[in-house]
Amino acid sequence: MLRLLSLLQSGRAWPAAELATAMEVPPRTLRRDIDHLRGLGYPVESSRGPGGNYRLVAGTALPPLMLEHDEAIATVLGLRLAAAGGTGVDLTAESADRAAAKLRRVLPAALRRRTDEMLAAVEFGSGDQPRITQDVLNVLAAAIAARRCLEFAYTGKDGSSSRTVEPMRLVQLGRRWYLYAWDLGRRDWRSFRLDRIGAPKTTEVAFEPRALPVDDVAAHLQERFHSPKSLRITLTLDVGADEAAARLHRIDGSFEPLGDHSCRYVAYVDSFEWLAVVLTLTDIGFTVEEPAEFGDYLTRTGQRLLRGAAPLVSGKDG
């Protein structure tokens, strides 16, 4: 039964003969097991005839889910991250914690211990970036799906204004969210920070989606937001990506996991000095990958600090 449920949860439509073969059971046994799943609340849809197949569809209730070990751990960590505000969306921490508690109760004992150990070892920093509400995110996502124009008030660097746009993409960069849209008033593509959008309203005006000017909107915005004078520094950090993101949220950049306890950090800064200060304060071990100039700067700074401390060290030795 568990094997059957796991196969059906792949989302594909299974021809009856193929599913019976995968289960290594005769067709009659397969039909009996399908009926048993339906009795437990799983909405299994079937079609008859030569092309008959079985498919698990969405129902009115949520029956128990089958999760592999890595899927369960990812789900628990994701719920805790959401509760801590790590997604940048103002989700209800209580609802995320309740969901995590429910999942924990149904996990096998060995897997429950693994997730408990993981949660005990990880700290999620909430950061100080502006938060957006789930309601705003829902309105924008629905407008994009329905291809309806959006109206909202926007507070930018030059003050407040009313905008009407054709919404195309929601993009998350770091802990900030952006709406990428065609601005009908400016007759051009624009990006809007979601925390600066007020009272978004979906209109009745439909639009035909325009061809996007770039293939990768997220990469396009990432490049645009970095001034030509920004310095790009790549480091290997001696902590996992989640922990690094929580502790280095003040520096614009991206994290690539290299393992449970290391990650690659591509940072964009205006000066070597600021990143050196932040790395010192966070006490994170690191190795400079590039540029060599940053490594030279750290060497010179370290030597200068050692020279400053030398008289005290010499006095203690004496």
Short mmCIF file of C-alpha atoms in Angstrom, two decimals:
data_model
loop_
_atom_site.label_atom_id
_atom_site.label_comp_id
_atom_site.label_asym_id
_atom_site.label_seq_id
_atom_site.Cartn_x
_atom_site.Cartn_y
_atom_site.Cartn_z
CA MET A 1 0.00 0.00 0.00
CA LEU A 2 2.80 2.41 0.86
CA ARG A 3 4.57 1.56 -2.38
CA LEU A 4 1.38 2.17 -4.35
CA LEU A 5 0.81 5.53 -2.66
CA SER A 6 4.40 6.56 -3.31
CA LEU A 7 4.03 5.79 -7.04
CA LEU A 8 0.72 7.64 -7.34
CA GLN A 9 2.11 10.71 -5.55
CA SER A 10 4.53 11.22 -8.44
CA GLY A 11 1.67 13.08 -10.13
CA ARG A 12 1.65 11.10 -13.37
CA ALA A 13 -1.22 9.12 -14.85
CA TRP A 14 -0.36 5.41 -14.56
CA PRO A 15 -1.71 2.95 -17.13
CA ALA A 16 -3.31 0.10 -15.17
CA ALA A 17 -1.07 -2.61 -16.63
CA GLU A 18 2.09 -0.55 -16.07
CA LEU A 19 1.12 0.23 -12.47
CA ALA A 20 0.37 -3.44 -11.76
CA THR A 21 3.77 -4.38 -13.18
CA ALA A 22 5.52 -1.76 -11.06
CA MET A 23 3.71 -3.09 -8.00
CA GLU A 24 4.40 -6.72 -8.99
CA VAL A 25 0.76 -7.65 -8.33
CA PRO A 26 -2.07 -8.95 -10.57
CA PRO A 27 -4.69 -6.45 -11.85
CA ARG A 28 -7.33 -7.71 -9.37
CA THR A 29 -5.04 -7.01 -6.39
CA LEU A 30 -4.24 -3.57 -7.80
CA ARG A 31 -7.95 -2.70 -8.07
CA ARG A 32 -8.51 -3.85 -4.50
CA ASP A 33 -5.61 -1.71 -3.22
CA ILE A 34 -6.88 1.32 -5.17
CA ASP A 35 -10.30 0.91 -3.52
CA HIS A 36 -8.60 0.69 -0.13
CA LEU A 37 -6.73 3.96 -0.77
CA ARG A 38 -10.01 5.64 -1.71
CA GLY A 39 -11.50 4.42 1.53
CA LEU A 40 -8.67 6.14 3.43
CA GLY A 41 -9.50 9.44 1.76
CA TYR A 42 -7.08 9.51 -1.15
CA PRO A 43 -8.91 10.74 -4.30
CA VAL A 44 -7.66 8.29 -6.94
CA GLU A 45 -9.19 9.01 -10.33
CA SER A 46 -9.49 6.21 -12.90
CA SER A 47 -10.45 5.97 -16.55
CA ARG A 48 -11.58 2.78 -18.24
CA GLY A 49 -10.91 1.35 -21.67
CA PRO A 50 -7.72 0.44 -23.56
CA GLY A 51 -6.01 3.63 -22.37
CA GLY A 52 -7.29 3.30 -18.82
CA ASN A 53 -5.14 4.74 -16.10
CA TYR A 54 -5.01 5.76 -12.43
CA ARG A 55 -4.11 9.20 -11.12
CA LEU A 56 -4.02 10.79 -7.68
CA VAL A 57 -5.85 14.14 -7.79
CA ALA A 58 -6.42 16.96 -5.36
CA GLY A 59 -9.41 16.41 -3.08
CA THR A 60 -11.41 18.46 -0.60
CA ALA A 61 -9.36 17.22 2.35
CA LEU A 62 -5.66 16.62 2.90
CA PRO A 63 -4.96 12.93 3.53
CA PRO A 64 -1.62 11.83 5.02
CA LEU A 65 1.41 12.40 2.81
CA MET A 66 4.23 10.02 2.06
CA LEU A 67 7.60 11.75 2.46
CA GLU A 68 11.08 10.39 1.95
CA HIS A 69 13.65 11.14 4.69
CA ASP A 70 15.27 14.06 2.88
CA GLU A 71 11.85 15.47 1.94
CA ALA A 72 10.70 15.39 5.57
CA ILE A 73 13.84 17.16 6.80
CA ALA A 74 13.54 19.79 4.06
CA THR A 75 9.89 20.37 4.99
CA VAL A 76 10.59 20.76 8.72
CA LEU A 77 13.51 23.14 8.08
CA GLY A 78 11.42 25.12 5.61
CA LEU A 79 8.60 25.53 8.13
CA ARG A 80 11.00 26.71 10.82
CA LEU A 81 12.62 29.11 8.37
CA ALA A 82 9.18 30.51 7.50
CA ALA A 83 8.35 30.93 11.19
CA ALA A 84 11.60 32.87 11.69
CA GLY A 85 10.82 35.19 8.80
CA GLY A 86 13.65 33.89 6.65
CA THR A 87 11.52 33.98 3.50
CA GLY A 88 10.97 37.73 3.74
CA VAL A 89 7.19 37.15 3.87
CA ASP A 90 5.25 38.01 7.01
CA LEU A 91 3.79 34.54 7.55
CA THR A 92 2.14 33.61 10.81
CA ALA A 93 4.84 32.02 12.93
CA GLU A 94 2.22 30.16 14.96
CA SER A 95 0.75 28.44 11.89
CA ALA A 96 4.22 27.37 10.65
CA ASP A 97 5.10 26.00 14.11
CA ARG A 98 1.78 24.11 14.31
CA ALA A 99 2.41 22.53 10.92
CA ALA A 100 5.94 21.52 11.96
CA ALA A 101 4.60 20.00 15.20
CA LYS A 102 1.97 17.97 13.31
CA LEU A 103 4.57 16.67 10.88
CA ARG A 104 6.92 15.75 13.73
CA ARG A 105 4.23 13.63 15.44
CA VAL A 106 3.82 11.36 12.41
CA LEU A 107 7.51 10.91 11.62
CA PRO A 108 9.17 7.56 12.38
CA ALA A 109 11.21 7.63 15.59
CA ALA A 110 14.60 7.54 13.82
CA LEU A 111 13.66 10.34 11.42
CA ARG A 112 12.14 12.36 14.27
CA ARG A 113 15.47 12.18 16.10
CA ARG A 114 17.32 13.37 12.98
CA THR A 115 15.04 16.37 12.50
CA ASP A 116 15.20 17.23 16.21
CA GLU A 117 19.00 17.13 16.08
CA MET A 118 19.00 19.33 12.99
CA LEU A 119 16.68 21.92 14.54
CA ALA A 120 18.66 21.95 17.79
CA ALA A 121 21.87 22.70 15.90
CA VAL A 122 20.51 25.41 13.57
CA GLU A 123 19.64 29.00 14.46
CA PHE A 124 17.49 31.03 12.10
CA GLY A 125 18.11 34.79 12.12
CA SER A 126 15.08 36.92 11.32
CA GLY A 127 17.22 39.74 9.89
CA ASP A 128 16.17 43.37 9.61
CA GLN A 129 14.96 43.51 6.01
CA PRO A 130 11.47 44.92 5.33
CA ARG A 131 8.76 42.27 5.50
CA ILE A 132 5.82 41.88 3.14
CA THR A 133 2.43 40.46 3.98
CA GLN A 134 1.11 37.26 2.51
CA ASP A 135 -2.02 39.16 1.37
CA VAL A 136 0.05 41.41 -0.91
CA LEU A 137 1.88 38.40 -2.31
CA ASN A 138 -1.44 36.61 -2.94
CA VAL A 139 -2.97 39.57 -4.80
CA LEU A 140 0.05 39.98 -7.06
CA ALA A 141 0.38 36.27 -7.80
CA ALA A 142 -3.33 36.01 -8.64
CA ALA A 143 -3.10 39.00 -11.01
CA ILE A 144 -0.12 37.45 -12.81
CA ALA A 145 -1.96 34.13 -13.19
CA ALA A 146 -5.19 35.82 -14.40
CA ARG A 147 -3.31 38.25 -16.70
CA ARG A 148 -5.10 41.23 -15.17
CA CYS A 149 -3.68 44.72 -14.76
CA LEU A 150 -2.74 45.91 -11.28
CA GLU A 151 -3.22 49.27 -9.62
CA PHE A 152 -1.28 50.26 -6.50
CA ALA A 153 0.40 53.09 -4.66
CA TYR A 154 4.18 53.00 -4.76
CA THR A 155 6.65 54.76 -2.50
CA GLY A 156 9.98 55.14 -4.27
CA LYS A 157 13.05 57.30 -3.85
CA ASP A 158 11.25 60.24 -5.49
CA GLY A 159 8.11 60.00 -3.36
CA SER A 160 4.72 58.33 -3.75
CA SER A 161 2.90 57.72 -7.00
CA SER A 162 -0.01 55.71 -8.40
CA ARG A 163 0.92 52.95 -10.83
CA THR A 164 -0.99 50.77 -13.26
CA VAL A 165 1.01 47.83 -14.56
CA GLU A 166 0.86 44.55 -16.41
CA PRO A 167 2.39 42.19 -13.80
CA MET A 168 4.69 39.47 -15.13
CA ARG A 169 6.99 38.01 -12.45
CA LEU A 170 7.57 37.89 -8.71
CA VAL A 171 11.28 37.72 -7.92
CA GLN A 172 13.02 37.07 -4.61
CA LEU A 173 16.57 38.40 -4.26
CA GLY A 174 18.09 37.76 -0.86
CA ARG A 175 15.29 38.61 1.57
CA ARG A 176 13.61 41.17 -0.64
CA TRP A 177 10.76 40.57 -3.08
CA TYR A 178 10.20 42.44 -6.34
CA LEU A 179 7.42 42.71 -8.89
CA TYR A 180 8.62 42.86 -12.49
CA ALA A 181 6.00 44.46 -14.70
CA TRP A 182 5.25 46.60 -17.74
CA ASP A 183 4.42 50.09 -16.41
CA LEU A 184 1.58 51.47 -18.54
CA GLY A 185 2.26 55.06 -17.45
CA ARG A 186 6.02 54.95 -18.15
CA ARG A 187 5.67 52.68 -21.17
CA ASP A 188 8.63 50.61 -20.03
CA TRP A 189 9.62 47.63 -17.90
CA ARG A 190 9.91 48.42 -14.20
CA SER A 191 10.72 46.57 -10.98
CA PHE A 192 8.91 47.38 -7.73
CA ARG A 193 9.90 46.39 -4.22
CA LEU A 194 6.91 44.65 -2.66
CA ASP A 195 7.40 46.27 0.75
CA ARG A 196 6.88 49.65 -0.95
CA ILE A 197 3.65 48.65 -2.69
CA GLY A 198 0.47 49.83 -1.00
CA ALA A 199 -3.16 48.70 -1.48
CA PRO A 200 -2.66 46.58 -4.63
CA LYS A 201 -5.88 46.01 -6.55
CA THR A 202 -6.55 43.71 -9.47
CA THR A 203 -8.55 45.45 -12.20
CA GLU A 204 -10.94 43.97 -14.74
CA VAL A 205 -8.60 44.93 -17.59
CA ALA A 206 -7.01 41.86 -19.15
CA PHE A 207 -3.74 41.96 -21.08
CA GLU A 208 -1.83 39.76 -23.46
CA PRO A 209 1.62 39.05 -21.96
CA ARG A 210 4.46 40.87 -23.67
CA ALA A 211 7.71 39.14 -24.51
CA LEU A 212 10.11 39.58 -21.61
CA PRO A 213 13.21 41.61 -22.49
CA VAL A 214 15.49 39.04 -20.78
CA ASP A 215 15.45 35.28 -20.33
CA ASP A 216 16.42 35.35 -16.64
CA VAL A 217 14.58 38.14 -14.80
CA ALA A 218 16.22 37.37 -11.44
CA ALA A 219 19.74 37.56 -12.90
CA HIS A 220 18.81 40.73 -14.79
CA LEU A 221 17.62 42.47 -11.62
CA GLN A 222 20.60 41.21 -9.63
CA GLU A 223 22.94 42.77 -12.18
CA ARG A 224 20.96 46.02 -12.39
CA PHE A 225 20.95 46.58 -8.64
CA HIS A 226 24.74 46.43 -8.44
CA SER A 227 26.34 49.72 -9.34
CA PRO A 228 29.20 49.58 -11.89
CA LYS A 229 31.52 50.55 -9.06
CA SER A 230 30.49 47.58 -6.88
CA LEU A 231 33.20 45.11 -5.95
CA ARG A 232 32.48 41.41 -6.50
CA ILE A 233 34.14 39.17 -3.91
CA THR A 234 33.89 35.38 -3.77
CA LEU A 235 34.56 33.55 -0.50
CA THR A 236 34.30 30.01 0.80
CA LEU A 237 32.66 30.17 4.24
CA ASP A 238 33.08 27.56 6.99
CA VAL A 239 29.35 27.50 7.79
CA GLY A 240 26.28 26.22 5.96
CA ALA A 241 24.39 28.44 3.50
CA ASP A 242 21.37 28.98 5.80
CA GLU A 243 23.49 30.05 8.75
CA ALA A 244 25.64 32.28 6.54
CA ALA A 245 22.55 33.99 5.08
CA ALA A 246 21.23 34.68 8.57
CA ARG A 247 24.52 36.11 9.84
CA LEU A 248 25.57 38.06 6.73
CA HIS A 249 22.20 39.51 5.71
CA ARG A 250 23.61 43.07 5.77
CA ILE A 251 25.85 42.37 2.77
CA ASP A 252 24.25 41.97 -0.66
CA GLY A 253 25.17 38.63 -2.19
CA SER A 254 24.25 35.03 -2.96
CA PHE A 255 25.03 31.72 -1.26
CA GLU A 256 25.77 28.36 -2.89
CA PRO A 257 25.77 25.33 -0.56
CA LEU A 258 28.94 23.24 -0.75
CA GLY A 259 27.97 20.86 2.04
CA ASP A 260 26.35 20.87 5.46
CA HIS A 261 29.07 23.07 6.92
CA SER A 262 30.38 25.19 4.05
CA CYS A 263 29.14 27.39 1.23
CA ARG A 264 30.34 29.74 -1.50
CA TYR A 265 29.46 33.40 -0.93
CA VAL A 266 29.46 35.93 -3.80
CA ALA A 267 29.30 39.37 -2.18
CA TYR A 268 28.85 42.81 -3.71
CA VAL A 269 30.27 45.70 -1.70
CA ASP A 270 31.42 49.27 -2.22
CA SER A 271 34.70 48.74 -0.37
CA PHE A 272 36.94 46.02 1.01
CA GLU A 273 36.80 47.69 4.43
CA TRP A 274 33.10 47.08 5.07
CA LEU A 275 33.20 43.37 4.22
CA ALA A 276 36.34 42.90 6.35
CA VAL A 277 34.58 44.49 9.34
CA VAL A 278 31.46 42.33 8.91
CA LEU A 279 33.48 39.12 8.58
CA THR A 280 35.42 40.02 11.72
CA LEU A 281 32.29 40.77 13.75
CA THR A 282 30.46 37.60 12.67
CA ASP A 283 33.51 35.44 13.47
CA ILE A 284 32.94 33.18 10.45
CA GLY A 285 35.92 31.26 9.09
CA PHE A 286 36.51 31.91 5.38
CA THR A 287 38.88 31.56 2.45
CA VAL A 288 39.18 34.19 -0.28
CA GLU A 289 38.62 32.79 -3.78
CA GLU A 290 38.73 36.09 -5.67
CA PRO A 291 39.84 38.77 -6.21
CA ALA A 292 43.43 38.51 -5.09
CA GLU A 293 43.32 42.22 -4.17
CA PHE A 294 40.92 41.46 -1.31
CA GLY A 295 43.32 38.83 0.02
CA ASP A 296 46.15 41.36 -0.19
CA TYR A 297 44.05 43.92 1.65
CA LEU A 298 43.30 41.45 4.47
CA THR A 299 47.00 40.56 4.70
CA ARG A 300 48.02 44.21 5.04
CA THR A 301 45.25 44.87 7.55
CA GLY A 302 46.13 41.80 9.60
CA GLN A 303 49.80 42.76 9.69
CA ARG A 304 48.92 46.30 10.79
CA LEU A 305 46.73 44.95 13.61
CA LEU A 306 49.47 42.56 14.72
CA ARG A 307 51.99 45.40 14.80
CA GLY A 308 49.60 47.39 16.97
CA ALA A 309 49.28 44.51 19.43
CA ALA A 310 53.00 43.63 19.40
CA PRO A 311 54.02 45.87 22.37
CA LEU A 312 51.36 44.22 24.59
CA VAL A 313 52.39 40.74 23.49
CA SER A 314 56.09 41.54 24.08
CA GLY A 315 55.28 42.92 27.54
CA LYS A 316 53.48 39.73 28.52
CA ASP A 317 56.37 37.59 27.26
CA GLY A 318 58.83 39.66 29.28
#
